[in-house]
Coordinates of N, CA and C and ligand atoms in Angstrom, one line a residue:
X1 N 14.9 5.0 16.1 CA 14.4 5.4 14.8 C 15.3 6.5 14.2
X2 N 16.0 6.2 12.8 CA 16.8 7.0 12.7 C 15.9 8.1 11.5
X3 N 16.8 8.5 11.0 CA 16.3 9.7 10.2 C 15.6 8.8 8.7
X4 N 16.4 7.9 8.4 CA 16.1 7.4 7.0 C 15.2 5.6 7.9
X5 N 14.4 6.0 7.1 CA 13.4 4.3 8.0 C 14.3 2.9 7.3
X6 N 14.0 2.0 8.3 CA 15.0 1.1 7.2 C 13.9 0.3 6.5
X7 N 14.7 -1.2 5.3 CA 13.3 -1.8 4.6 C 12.4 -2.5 6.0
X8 N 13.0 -2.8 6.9 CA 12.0 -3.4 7.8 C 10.8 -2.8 7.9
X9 N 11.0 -1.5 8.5 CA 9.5 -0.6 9.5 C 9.1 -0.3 8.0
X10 N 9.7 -0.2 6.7 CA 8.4 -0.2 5.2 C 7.5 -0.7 5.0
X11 N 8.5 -2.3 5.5 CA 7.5 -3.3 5.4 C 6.6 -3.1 6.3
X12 N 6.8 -2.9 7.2 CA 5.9 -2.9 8.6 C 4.7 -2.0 8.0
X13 N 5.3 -0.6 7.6 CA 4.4 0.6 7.3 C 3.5 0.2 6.0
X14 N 3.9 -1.0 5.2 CA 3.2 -1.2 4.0 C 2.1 -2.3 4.4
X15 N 2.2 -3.2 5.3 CA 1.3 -4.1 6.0 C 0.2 -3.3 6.5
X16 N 0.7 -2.4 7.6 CA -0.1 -1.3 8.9 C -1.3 -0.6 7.7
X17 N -0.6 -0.4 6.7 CA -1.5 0.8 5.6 C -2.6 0.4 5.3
X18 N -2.7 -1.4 5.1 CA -3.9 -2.0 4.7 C -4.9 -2.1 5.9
X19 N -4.5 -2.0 7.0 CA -5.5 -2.0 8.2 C -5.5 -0.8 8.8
X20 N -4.8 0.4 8.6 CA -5.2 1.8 9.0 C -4.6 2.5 8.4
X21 N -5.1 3.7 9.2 CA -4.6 4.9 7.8 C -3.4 5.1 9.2
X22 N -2.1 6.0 7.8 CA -0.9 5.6 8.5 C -0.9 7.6 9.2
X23 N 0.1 7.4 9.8 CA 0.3 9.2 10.5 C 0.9 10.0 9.0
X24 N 0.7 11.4 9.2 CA 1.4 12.1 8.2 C 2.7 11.9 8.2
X25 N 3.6 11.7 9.3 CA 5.5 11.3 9.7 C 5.5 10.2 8.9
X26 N 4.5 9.1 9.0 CA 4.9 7.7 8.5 C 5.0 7.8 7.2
X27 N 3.6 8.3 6.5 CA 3.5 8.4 5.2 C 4.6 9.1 4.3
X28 N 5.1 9.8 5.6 CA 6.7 10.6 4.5 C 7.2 10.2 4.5
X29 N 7.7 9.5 5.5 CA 9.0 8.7 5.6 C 9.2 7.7 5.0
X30 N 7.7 7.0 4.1 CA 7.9 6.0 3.3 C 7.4 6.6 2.0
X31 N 7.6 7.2 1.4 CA 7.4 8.0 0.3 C 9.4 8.5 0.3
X32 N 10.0 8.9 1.3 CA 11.1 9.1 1.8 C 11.5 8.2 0.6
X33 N 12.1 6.9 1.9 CA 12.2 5.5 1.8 C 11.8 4.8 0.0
X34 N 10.5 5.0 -0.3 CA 10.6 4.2 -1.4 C 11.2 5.4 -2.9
X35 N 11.6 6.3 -2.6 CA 12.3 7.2 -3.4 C 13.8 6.6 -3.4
X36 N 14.5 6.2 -2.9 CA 15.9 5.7 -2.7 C 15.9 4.2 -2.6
X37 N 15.1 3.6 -2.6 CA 15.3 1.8 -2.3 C 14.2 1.2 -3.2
X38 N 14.8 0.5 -4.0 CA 14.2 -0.3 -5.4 C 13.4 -1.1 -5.0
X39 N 14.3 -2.2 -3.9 CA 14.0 -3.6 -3.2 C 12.0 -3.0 -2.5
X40 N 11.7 -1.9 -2.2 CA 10.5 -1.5 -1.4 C 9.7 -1.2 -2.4
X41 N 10.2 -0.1 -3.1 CA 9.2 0.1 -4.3 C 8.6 -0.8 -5.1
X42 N 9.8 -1.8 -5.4 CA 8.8 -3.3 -5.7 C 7.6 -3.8 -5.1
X43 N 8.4 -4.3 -3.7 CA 7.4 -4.5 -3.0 C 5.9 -3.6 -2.6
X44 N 6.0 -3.0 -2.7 CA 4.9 -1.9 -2.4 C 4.2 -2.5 -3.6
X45 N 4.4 -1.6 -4.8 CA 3.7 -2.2 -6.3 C 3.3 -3.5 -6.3
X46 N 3.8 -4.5 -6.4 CA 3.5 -5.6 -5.8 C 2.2 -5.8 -5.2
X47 N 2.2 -5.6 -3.4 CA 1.4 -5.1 -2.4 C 0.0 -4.3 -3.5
X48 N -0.1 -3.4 -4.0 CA -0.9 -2.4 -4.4 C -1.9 -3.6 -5.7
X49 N -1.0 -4.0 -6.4 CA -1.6 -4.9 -7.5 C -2.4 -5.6 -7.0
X50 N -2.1 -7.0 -5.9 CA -2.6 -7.5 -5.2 C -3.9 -6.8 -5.1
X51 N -3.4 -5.9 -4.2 CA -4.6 -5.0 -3.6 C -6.2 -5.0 -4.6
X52 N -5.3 -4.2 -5.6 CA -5.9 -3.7 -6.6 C -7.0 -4.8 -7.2
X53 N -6.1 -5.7 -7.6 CA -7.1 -7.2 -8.2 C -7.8 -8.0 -7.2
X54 N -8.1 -7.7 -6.1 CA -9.3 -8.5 -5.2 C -10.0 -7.4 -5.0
X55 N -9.7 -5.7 -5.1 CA -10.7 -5.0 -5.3 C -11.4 -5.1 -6.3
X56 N -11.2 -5.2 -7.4 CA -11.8 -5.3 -8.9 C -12.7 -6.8 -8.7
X57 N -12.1 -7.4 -8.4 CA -12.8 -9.0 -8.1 C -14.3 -8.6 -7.4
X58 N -13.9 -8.0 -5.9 CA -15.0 -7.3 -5.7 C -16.3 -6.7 -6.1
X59 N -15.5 -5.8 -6.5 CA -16.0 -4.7 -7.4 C -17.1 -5.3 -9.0
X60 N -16.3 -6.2 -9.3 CA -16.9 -6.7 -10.3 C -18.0 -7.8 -9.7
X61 N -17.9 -8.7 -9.0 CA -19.3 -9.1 -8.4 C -20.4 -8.4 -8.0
X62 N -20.0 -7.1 -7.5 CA -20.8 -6.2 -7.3 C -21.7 -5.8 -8.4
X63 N -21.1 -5.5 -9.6 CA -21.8 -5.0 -10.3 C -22.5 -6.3 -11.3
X64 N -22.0 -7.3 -11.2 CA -22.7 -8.5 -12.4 C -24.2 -8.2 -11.7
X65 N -23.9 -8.3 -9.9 CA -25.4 -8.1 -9.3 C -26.3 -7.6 -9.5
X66 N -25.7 -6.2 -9.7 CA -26.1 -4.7 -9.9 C -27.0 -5.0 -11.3
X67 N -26.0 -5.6 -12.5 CA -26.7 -5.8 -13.3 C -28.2 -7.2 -13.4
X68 N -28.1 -7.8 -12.9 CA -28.9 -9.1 -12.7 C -29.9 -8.3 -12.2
X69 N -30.1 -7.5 -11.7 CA -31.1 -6.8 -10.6 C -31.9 -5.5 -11.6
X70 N -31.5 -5.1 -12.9 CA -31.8 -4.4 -13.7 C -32.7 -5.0 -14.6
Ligands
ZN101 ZN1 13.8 -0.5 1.4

């Protein structure tokens, strides 16, 4: 493990993030990492959108219920 993470362990670290919360070393090192490398910062955003839009999917089921129940 060198000083700069390469895009591999990002990716690794951007996968790991959705199933646990990452160490404070990790978290820098890919905050590091996606400050200097385009190809990750994509990906990541990417990753987050995703994210983002099956939360809201969620989220919005939740509440049509919420509302039906009012
Ligand atoms: Zn990278």
């Amino acid at each position: 493990m060198g000083i700069m993470p390469t895009c591999k362990e990002i990716h690794h670290l951007t996968s790991d993030r959705m199933d646990r919360d990452l160490t404070p070393v990790e978290r820098l090192r890919m905050r590091l990492h996606l400050r200097i490398c385009n190809a990750c910062t994509i990906f990541f955003r990417r990753l987050i959108l995703i994210r983002r839009a099956m939360h809201s999917l969620a989220e919005g089921g939740r509440s049509a219920t919420d509302r039906d129940a009012q």
